[in-house]
XYZ file of C-alpha atoms in Angstrom:
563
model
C 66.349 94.016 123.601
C 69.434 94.205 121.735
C 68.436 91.632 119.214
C 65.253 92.760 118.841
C 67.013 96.531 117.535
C 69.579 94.578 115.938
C 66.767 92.293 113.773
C 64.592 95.661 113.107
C 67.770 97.610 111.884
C 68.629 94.634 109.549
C 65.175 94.272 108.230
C 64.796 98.004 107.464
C 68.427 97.810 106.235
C 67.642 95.159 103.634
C 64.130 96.802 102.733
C 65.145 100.029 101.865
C 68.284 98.710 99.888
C 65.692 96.887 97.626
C 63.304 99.755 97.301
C 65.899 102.027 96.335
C 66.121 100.684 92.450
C 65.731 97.812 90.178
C 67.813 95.156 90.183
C 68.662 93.284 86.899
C 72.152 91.324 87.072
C 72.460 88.779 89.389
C 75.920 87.703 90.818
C 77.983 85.130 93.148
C 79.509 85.679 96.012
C 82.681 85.530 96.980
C 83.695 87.728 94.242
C 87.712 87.127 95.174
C 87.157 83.599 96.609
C 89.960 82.361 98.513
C 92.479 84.300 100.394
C 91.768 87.542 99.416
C 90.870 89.805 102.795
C 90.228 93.341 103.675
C 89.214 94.823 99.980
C 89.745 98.182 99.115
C 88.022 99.243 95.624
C 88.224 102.232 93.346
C 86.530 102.849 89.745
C 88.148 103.626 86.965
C 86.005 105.668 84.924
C 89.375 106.845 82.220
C 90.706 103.643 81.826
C 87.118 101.732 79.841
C 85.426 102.044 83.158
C 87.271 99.450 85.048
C 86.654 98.159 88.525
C 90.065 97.704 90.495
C 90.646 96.085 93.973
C 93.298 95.652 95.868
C 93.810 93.025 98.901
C 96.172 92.239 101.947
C 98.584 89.614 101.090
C 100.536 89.499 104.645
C 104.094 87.292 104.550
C 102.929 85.788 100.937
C 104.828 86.929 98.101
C 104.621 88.794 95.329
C 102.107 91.034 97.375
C 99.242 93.350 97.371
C 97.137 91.519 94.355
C 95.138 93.608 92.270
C 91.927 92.917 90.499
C 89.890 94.109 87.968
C 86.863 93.625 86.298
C 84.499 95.415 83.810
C 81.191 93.717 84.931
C 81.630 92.990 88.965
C 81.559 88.830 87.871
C 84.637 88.249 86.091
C 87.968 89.402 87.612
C 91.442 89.258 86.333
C 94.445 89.274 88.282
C 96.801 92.238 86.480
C 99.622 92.499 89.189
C 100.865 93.186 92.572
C 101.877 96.292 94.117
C 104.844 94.314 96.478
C 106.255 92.540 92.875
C 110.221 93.561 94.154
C 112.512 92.492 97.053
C 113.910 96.031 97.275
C 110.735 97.820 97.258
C 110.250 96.324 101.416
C 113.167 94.241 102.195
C 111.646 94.115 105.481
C 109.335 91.592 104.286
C 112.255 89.178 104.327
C 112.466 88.910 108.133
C 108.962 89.266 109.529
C 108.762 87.582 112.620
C 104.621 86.527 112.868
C 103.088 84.384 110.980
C 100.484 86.525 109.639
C 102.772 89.792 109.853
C 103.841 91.546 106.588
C 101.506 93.272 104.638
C 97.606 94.062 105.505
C 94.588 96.608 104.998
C 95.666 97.977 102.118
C 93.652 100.845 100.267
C 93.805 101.818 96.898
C 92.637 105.133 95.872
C 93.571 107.501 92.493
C 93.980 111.525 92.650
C 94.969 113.150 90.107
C 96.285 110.494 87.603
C 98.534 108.982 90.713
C 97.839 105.746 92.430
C 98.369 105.448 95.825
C 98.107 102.554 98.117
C 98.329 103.240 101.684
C 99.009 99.986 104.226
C 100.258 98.764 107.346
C 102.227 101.024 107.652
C 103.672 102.304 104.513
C 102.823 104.193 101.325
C 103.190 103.057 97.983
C 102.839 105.144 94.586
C 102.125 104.285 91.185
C 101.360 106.099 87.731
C 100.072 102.823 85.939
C 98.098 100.245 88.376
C 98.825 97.576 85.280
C 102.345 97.933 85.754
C 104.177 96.566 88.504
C 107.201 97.960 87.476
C 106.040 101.445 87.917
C 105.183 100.589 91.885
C 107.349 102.953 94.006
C 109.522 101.624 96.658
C 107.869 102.004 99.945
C 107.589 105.285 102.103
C 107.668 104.615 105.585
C 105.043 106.919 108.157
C 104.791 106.765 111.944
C 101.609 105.592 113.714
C 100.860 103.170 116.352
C 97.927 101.704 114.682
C 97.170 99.936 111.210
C 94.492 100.165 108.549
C 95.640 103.285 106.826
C 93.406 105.345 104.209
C 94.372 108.272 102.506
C 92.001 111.026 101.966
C 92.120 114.138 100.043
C 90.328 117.687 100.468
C 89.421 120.302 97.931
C 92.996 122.221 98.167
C 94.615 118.983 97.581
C 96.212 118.484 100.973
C 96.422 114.705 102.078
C 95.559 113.016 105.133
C 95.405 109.507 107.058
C 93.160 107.923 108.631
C 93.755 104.958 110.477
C 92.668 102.264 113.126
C 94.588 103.203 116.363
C 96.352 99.628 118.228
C 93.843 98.225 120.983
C 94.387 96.414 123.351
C 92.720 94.763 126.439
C 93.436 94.920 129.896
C 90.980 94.434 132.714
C 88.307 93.016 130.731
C 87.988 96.382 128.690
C 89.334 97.116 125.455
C 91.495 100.236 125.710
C 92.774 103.020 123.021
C 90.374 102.564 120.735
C 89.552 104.974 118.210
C 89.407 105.929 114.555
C 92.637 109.021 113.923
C 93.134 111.423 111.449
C 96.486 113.327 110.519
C 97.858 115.516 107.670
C 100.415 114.095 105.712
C 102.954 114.256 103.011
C 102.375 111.266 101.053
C 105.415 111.560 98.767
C 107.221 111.516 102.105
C 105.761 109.809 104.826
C 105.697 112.834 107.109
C 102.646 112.976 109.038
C 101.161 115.729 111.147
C 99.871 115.338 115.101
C 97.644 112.869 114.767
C 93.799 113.180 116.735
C 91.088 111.280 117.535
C 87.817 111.968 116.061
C 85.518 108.970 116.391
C 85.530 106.088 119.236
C 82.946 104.021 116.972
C 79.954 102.098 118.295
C 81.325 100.336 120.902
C 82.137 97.321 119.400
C 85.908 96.113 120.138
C 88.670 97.574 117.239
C 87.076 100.334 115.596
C 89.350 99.626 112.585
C 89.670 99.967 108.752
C 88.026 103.380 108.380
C 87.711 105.266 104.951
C 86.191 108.787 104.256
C 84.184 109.934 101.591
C 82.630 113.410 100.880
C 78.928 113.674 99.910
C 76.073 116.108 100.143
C 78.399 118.724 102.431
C 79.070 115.419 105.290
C 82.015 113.718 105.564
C 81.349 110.095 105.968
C 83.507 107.832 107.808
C 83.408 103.870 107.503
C 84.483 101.752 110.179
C 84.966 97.763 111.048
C 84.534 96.975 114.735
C 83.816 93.550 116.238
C 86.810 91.926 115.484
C 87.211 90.043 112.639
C 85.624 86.799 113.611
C 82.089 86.052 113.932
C 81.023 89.702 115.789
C 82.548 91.838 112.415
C 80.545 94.602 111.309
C 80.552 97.624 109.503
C 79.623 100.883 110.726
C 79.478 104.472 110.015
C 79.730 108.242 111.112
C 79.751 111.507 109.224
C 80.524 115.027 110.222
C 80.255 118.586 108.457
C 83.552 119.160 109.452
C 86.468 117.023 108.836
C 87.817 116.749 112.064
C 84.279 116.072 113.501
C 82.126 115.758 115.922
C 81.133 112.501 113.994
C 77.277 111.516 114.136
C 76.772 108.099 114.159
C 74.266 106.365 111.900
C 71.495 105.597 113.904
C 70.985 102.088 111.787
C 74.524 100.901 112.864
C 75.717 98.775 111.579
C 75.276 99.358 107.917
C 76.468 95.712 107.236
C 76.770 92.176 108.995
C 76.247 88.881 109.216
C 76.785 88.467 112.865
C 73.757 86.949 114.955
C 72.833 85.336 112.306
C 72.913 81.414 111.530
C 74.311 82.585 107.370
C 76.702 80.566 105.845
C 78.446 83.767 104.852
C 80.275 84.964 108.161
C 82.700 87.565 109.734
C 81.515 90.404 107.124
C 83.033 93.580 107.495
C 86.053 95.637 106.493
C 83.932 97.309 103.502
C 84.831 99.955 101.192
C 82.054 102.038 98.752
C 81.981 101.899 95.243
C 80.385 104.336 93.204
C 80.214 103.298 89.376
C 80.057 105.367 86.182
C 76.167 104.983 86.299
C 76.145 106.800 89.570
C 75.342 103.423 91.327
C 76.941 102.668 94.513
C 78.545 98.983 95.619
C 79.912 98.235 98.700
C 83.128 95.814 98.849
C 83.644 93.808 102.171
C 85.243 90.212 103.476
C 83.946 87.421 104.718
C 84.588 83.660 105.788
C 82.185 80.936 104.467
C 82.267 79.512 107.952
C 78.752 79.296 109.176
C 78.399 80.531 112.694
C 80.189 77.221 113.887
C 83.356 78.920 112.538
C 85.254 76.113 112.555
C 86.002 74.601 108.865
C 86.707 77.994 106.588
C 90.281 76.820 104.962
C 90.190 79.703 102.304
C 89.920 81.850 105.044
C 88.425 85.531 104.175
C 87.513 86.416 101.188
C 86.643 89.340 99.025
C 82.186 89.475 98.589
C 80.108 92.351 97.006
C 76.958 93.626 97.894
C 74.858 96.711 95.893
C 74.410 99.551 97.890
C 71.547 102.702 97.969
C 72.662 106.347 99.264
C 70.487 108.746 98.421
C 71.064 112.663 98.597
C 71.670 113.432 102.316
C 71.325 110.123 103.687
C 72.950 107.223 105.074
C 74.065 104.714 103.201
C 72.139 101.503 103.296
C 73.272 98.006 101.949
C 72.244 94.336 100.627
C 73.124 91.791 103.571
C 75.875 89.563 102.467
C 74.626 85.991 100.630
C 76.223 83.430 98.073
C 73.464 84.437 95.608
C 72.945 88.339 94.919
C 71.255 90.977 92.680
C 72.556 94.097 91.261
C 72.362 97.109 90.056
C 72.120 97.277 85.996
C 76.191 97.694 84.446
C 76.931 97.819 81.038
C 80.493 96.971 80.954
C 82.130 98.463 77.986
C 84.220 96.589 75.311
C 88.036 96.266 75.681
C 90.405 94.013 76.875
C 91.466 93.886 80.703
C 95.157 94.548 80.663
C 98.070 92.279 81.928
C 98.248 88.464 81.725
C 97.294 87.072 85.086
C 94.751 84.263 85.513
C 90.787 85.112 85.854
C 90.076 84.080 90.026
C 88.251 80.834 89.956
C 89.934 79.351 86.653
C 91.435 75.676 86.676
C 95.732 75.318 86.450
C 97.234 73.374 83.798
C 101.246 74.286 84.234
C 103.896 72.648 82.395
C 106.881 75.425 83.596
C 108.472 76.227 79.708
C 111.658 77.553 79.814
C 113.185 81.010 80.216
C 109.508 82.136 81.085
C 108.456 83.931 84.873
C 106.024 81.893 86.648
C 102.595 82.280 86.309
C 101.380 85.597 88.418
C 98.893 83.780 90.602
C 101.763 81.568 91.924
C 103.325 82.715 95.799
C 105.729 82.763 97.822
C 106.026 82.955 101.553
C 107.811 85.685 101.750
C 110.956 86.914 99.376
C 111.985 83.665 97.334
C 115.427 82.813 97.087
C 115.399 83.089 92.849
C 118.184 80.470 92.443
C 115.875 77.574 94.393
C 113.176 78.157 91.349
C 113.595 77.010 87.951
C 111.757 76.413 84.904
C 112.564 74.072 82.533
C 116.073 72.860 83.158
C 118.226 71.705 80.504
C 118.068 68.230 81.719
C 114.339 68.294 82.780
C 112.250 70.265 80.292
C 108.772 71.117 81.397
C 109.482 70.816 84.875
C 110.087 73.237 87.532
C 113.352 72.583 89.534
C 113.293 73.268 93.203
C 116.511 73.635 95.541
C 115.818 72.535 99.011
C 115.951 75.110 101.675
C 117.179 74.295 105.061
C 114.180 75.186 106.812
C 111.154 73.118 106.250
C 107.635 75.039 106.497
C 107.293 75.397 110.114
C 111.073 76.662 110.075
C 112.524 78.271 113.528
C 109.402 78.765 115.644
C 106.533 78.707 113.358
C 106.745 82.764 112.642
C 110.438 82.808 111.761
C 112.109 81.858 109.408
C 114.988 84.448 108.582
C 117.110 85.609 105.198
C 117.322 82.247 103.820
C 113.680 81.302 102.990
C 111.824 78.497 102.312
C 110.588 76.664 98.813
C 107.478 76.711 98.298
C 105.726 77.606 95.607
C 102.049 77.768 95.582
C 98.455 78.935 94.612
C 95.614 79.984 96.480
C 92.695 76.965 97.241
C 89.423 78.828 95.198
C 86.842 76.238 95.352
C 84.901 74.166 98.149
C 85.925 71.286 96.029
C 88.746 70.875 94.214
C 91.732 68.491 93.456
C 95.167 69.944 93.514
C 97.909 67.346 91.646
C 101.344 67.345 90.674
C 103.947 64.953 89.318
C 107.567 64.527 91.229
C 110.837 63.569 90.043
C 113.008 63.416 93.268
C 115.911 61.350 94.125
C 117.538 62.588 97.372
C 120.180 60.813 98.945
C 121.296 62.070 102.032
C 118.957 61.509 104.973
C 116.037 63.957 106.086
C 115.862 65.540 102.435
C 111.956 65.826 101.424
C 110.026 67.132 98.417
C 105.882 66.867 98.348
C 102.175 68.845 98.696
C 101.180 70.889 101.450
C 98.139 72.482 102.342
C 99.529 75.642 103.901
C 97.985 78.783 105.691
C 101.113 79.834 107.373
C 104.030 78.603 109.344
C 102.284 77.354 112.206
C 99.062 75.845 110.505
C 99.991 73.240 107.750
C 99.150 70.021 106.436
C 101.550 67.980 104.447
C 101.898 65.052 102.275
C 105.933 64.438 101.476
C 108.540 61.776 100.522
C 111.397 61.721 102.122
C 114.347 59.547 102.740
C 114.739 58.018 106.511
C 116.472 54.615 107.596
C 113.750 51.740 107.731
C 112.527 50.012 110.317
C 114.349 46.714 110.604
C 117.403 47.610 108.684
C 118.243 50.913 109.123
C 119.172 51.598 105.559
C 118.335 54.541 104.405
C 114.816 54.388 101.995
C 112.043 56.516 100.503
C 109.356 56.990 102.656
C 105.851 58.747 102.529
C 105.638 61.101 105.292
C 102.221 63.024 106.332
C 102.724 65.430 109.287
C 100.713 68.447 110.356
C 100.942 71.672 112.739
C 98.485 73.571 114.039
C 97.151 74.844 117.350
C 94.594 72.642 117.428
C 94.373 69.528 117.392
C 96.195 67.305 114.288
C 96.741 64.118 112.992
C 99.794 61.506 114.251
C 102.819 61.743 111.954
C 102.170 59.030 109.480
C 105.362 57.434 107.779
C 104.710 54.828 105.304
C 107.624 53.356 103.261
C 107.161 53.577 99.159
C 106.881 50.414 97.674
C 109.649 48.995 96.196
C 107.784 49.169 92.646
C 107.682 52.933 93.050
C 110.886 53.931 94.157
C 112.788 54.251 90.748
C 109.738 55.980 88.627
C 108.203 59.625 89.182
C 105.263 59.990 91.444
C 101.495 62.029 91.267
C 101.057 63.524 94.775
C 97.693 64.636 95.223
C 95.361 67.197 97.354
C 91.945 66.864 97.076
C 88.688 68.273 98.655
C 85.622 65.819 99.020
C 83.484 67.886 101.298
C 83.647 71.764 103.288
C 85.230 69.600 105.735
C 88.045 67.380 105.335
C 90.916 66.945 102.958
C 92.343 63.765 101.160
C 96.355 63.594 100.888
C 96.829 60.633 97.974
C 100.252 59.212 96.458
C 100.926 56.855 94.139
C 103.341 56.059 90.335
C 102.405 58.261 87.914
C 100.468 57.696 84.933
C 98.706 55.106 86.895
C 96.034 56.908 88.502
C 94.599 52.832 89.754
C 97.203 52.884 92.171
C 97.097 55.886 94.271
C 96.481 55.746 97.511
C 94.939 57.236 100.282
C 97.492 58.246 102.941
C 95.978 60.626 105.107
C 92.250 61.877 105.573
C 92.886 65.195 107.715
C 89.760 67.577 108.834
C 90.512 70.846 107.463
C 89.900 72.481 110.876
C 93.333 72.671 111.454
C 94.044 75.342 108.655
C 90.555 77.177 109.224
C 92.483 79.789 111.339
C 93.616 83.665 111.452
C 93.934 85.928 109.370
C 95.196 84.359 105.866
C 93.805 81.759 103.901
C 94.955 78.292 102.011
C 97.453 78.055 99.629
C 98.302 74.768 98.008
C 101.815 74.037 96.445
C 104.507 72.259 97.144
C 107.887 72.286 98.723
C 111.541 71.375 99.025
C 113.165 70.892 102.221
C 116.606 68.995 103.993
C 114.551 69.441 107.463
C 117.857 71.271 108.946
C 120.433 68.760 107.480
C 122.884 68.927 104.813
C 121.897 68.218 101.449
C 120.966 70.011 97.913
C 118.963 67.244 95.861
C 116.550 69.095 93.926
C 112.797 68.069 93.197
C 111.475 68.195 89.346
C 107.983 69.459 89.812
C 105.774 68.818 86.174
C 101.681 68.568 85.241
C 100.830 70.614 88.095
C 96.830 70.259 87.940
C 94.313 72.667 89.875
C 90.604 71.866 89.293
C 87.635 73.320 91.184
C 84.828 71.515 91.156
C 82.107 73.524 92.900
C 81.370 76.006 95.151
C 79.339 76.049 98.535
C 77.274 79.054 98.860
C 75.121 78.338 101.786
């Protein structure tokens, strides 16, 4: 019975979104591939009618990425509202893997920026620079997925997902709440309840938006996995009652045998043409939901809401039609990379790193440079004590860890670098590693250990993996002599949606490399993040400070699996 409603809602969800206009531009999902989750969306109708995103970043570093585009195809990274240590220092010491930063939303009133997040406020004048990013403001709540809201008198309010939980077999304290606040502050009024949702476990990343006299409130519930949807309420009166839509949910993919899973966690879009968009994640999963390495990203569907009605929207697909937009001329401010684009990185001196590249949380600035005196081109790293798993697998404390990395944006792709590295005390590595966070990692190193029959200490590859499920052996292969004196191309590289191929071998003679480790990509299909490739520098708890010379590092996507 259910599925029969559910089916019926859907269809009469995706014909009315048709019927509601033409359609002339056609797009491709994801719109943010890779690990870009939880969207939040605003139009900027002052600045050349600019579409500008902004998306949870957790323990990676610089944080908060923002987006924009002119057409809804093409989007250009222009910064990151977490771009300074002292704007969170928190950040340094989160103790989860996937803690630090989530959910944001990004709205605009009255010529301020605000983004609002787990659980702290951040406020800008200039969204394209990240030097005008306020340090955070701190609120109270016992919940996540904050949204600010505004009303006609300009006083400000939150709402937010309260913190579920389940005992019994029930899911408990969960509900959508609403408070006043002082967003220049962080003071916040008594916070109340005023929607429960659908039923549907973690009513969760709400927004509100006033139309036609209602208030309309947007909700994820499900969970983010497989069950995710989006649904909605609206009330007269701020503080409710709340209706709820009678075609709930307004959006999902779950039931269904679509490529495109897990969709929810939308925000509406309304565009300078008066059309509306809705912004929302998803994994490219399948139902299976087993191999989705670049974890959730950021999809678009068009969206119909006509005077006095519920909103309805396009399902979620890799292929997708549009409402008309006539982007206007102008160049997209600041100088990050377009998503999707190949790197070519050669480090010159005295310059930042690239924007896309990240950190896991606060880098220590002295372990990264460019361009060295003695090894132009390159980018030095200084091992950290801690190798990528560090402490526990969540900790990892002040100290950090190198890595350096980029976020995986293709189904297939090949991810290369060159290494200079001559340690020479014992447990000192430099290499590749597919990583999603401190306790899910793949990685491809060499590393100096004693050899088997003499115990003299030698280069060796090393492959190991963690996960909580099930990984490869620890594979250590010694170099061959021939290679031990010369740099080296280490190598990541993506076949199929389901496995990954960890390669070595002298550089500059591609004939050679070898294949040291096929690895099912299961093992990093997992939470909430998604994969970053990059490499590292580690003494895996010993003494030591041999740095690695990292040059040609080589991202190229190949193609893209859409169904």
């Amino acid at each position: 019975m259910f599925m029969t409603a559910y089916i019926s809602a859907l269809l009469g969800l995706v014909g009315s979104a048709v019927a509601a206009g033409s359609r002339n531009i056609t797009f491709q999902n994801p719109v943010l591939p890779g690990f870009h989750p939880d969207p939040s969306c605003i139009f900027l109708d002052d600045h050349d009618g600019i579409f500008l995103c902004a998306t949870s970043s957790f323990n990676s570093f610089p944080g908060i990425p923002l987006h924009a585009s002119r057409d809804l195809k093409n989007w250009k990274l222009v910064g990151h509202v977490l771009n300074r240590r002292e704007q969170l220092p928190a950040l340094a010491e989160t103790n989860r893997s996937t803690a630090g930063i989530w959910a944001p939303t990004i709205r605009e009133h009255n010529g301020d920026f605000w983004v609002l997040t787990t659980l702290v406020i951040f406020k800008g004048s200039d969204p394209f620079d990240d030097e005008s990013w306020s340090n955070a403001i701190h609120f109270e709540y016992e919940g996540y997925d904050p949204s600010p809201w505004w009303d006609d008198d300009g006083q400000a309010y939150i709402v937010a997902g309260h913190s579920w939980r389940v005992a019994y077999g029930f899911s408990l304290l969960q509900s959508i709440d609403l408070a006043e606040a002082d967003l220049d502050t962080g003071e916040v009024g008594e916070w109340r309840s005023i929607w429960g949702g659908t039923g549907g476990m973690a009513p969760e990343g709400p927004h509100i938006y006033r139309k036609d006299g209602y208030h309309y409130l947007i909700a994820a519930e499900g969970g983010t996995g497989v069950g995710h949807m989006v649904t909605m309420a609206r009330s007269r009166d701020l503080w409710g009652p709340y209706e709820a839509n009678p075609a709930n949910p307004i959006l999902s993919n779950a039931n269904t045998t679509e490529y495109f899973q897990t969709v929810g966690h939308a925000d509406l879009v309304q565009d300078g043409n008066g059309n509306w968009w809705c912004f929302a994640l998803s994994t490219r999963s399948g139902p299976e939901y087993l191999h989705y390495p670049m974890g959730r990203e950021t999809v678009l569907a068009a969206a119909s809401w006509e005077e006095g009605q519920w909103p309805t929207v396009d399902p979620v697909r890799g292929d997708m039609t549009g409402w008309p937009v006539h982007p206007r001329s102008g160049r997209i401010p600041g100088t990050g990379l377009y998503t999707g684009r190949d790197d070519n990185l050669d480090f010159p001196p005295d310059g930042p790193l690239p924007a896309h590249l990240t950190h896991w949380r606060f880098p220590i600035t002295a372990s990264y440079t460019p361009s060295p005196p003695s090894h132009p081109n390159t980018l030095r790293l200084l091992p950290s004590r801690l190798n990528l798993t560090a402490l526990n697998g969540n900790y990892a404390g002040p100290a950090g860890q190198t890595l350096v990395s980029r976020r995986q944006q293709h189904t297939l792709f090949r991810f290369s670098v060159t290494l200079d590295f001559a340690p020479t005390r014992q447990g000192e590595e430099a290499g590749v590693t597919a990583f999603l966070t401190q306790n899910h990692h793949l990685d491809l190193g060499v590393v100096l250990l004693p050899a088997e029959e003499s115990g003299a200490l030698a280069l060796h590859w090393r492959f190991r993996a963690e996960s909580y499920v099930a990984v490869p052996e620890t594979l250590v292969v010694p170099l061959p002599e021939a290679w031990t004196e010369g740099k080296l191309r280490l190598e990541i590289s993506a076949a199929n949606s389901t496995h990954f191929w960890f390669s070595g071998g002298p550089d500059g003679r591609r004939s050679e490399m070898r294949t040291l480790m096929v690895a099912s990509n299961e093992p990093v299909s997992w939470g909430f993040t998604g994969l970053l490739l990059g490499v590292y520098a580690t003494t895996n708890g010993e003494d030591g400070d041999t740095p690695a010379y990292i040059s040609n590092w080589q991202y190229r996507g190949f193609e893209q699996y859409l169904d």
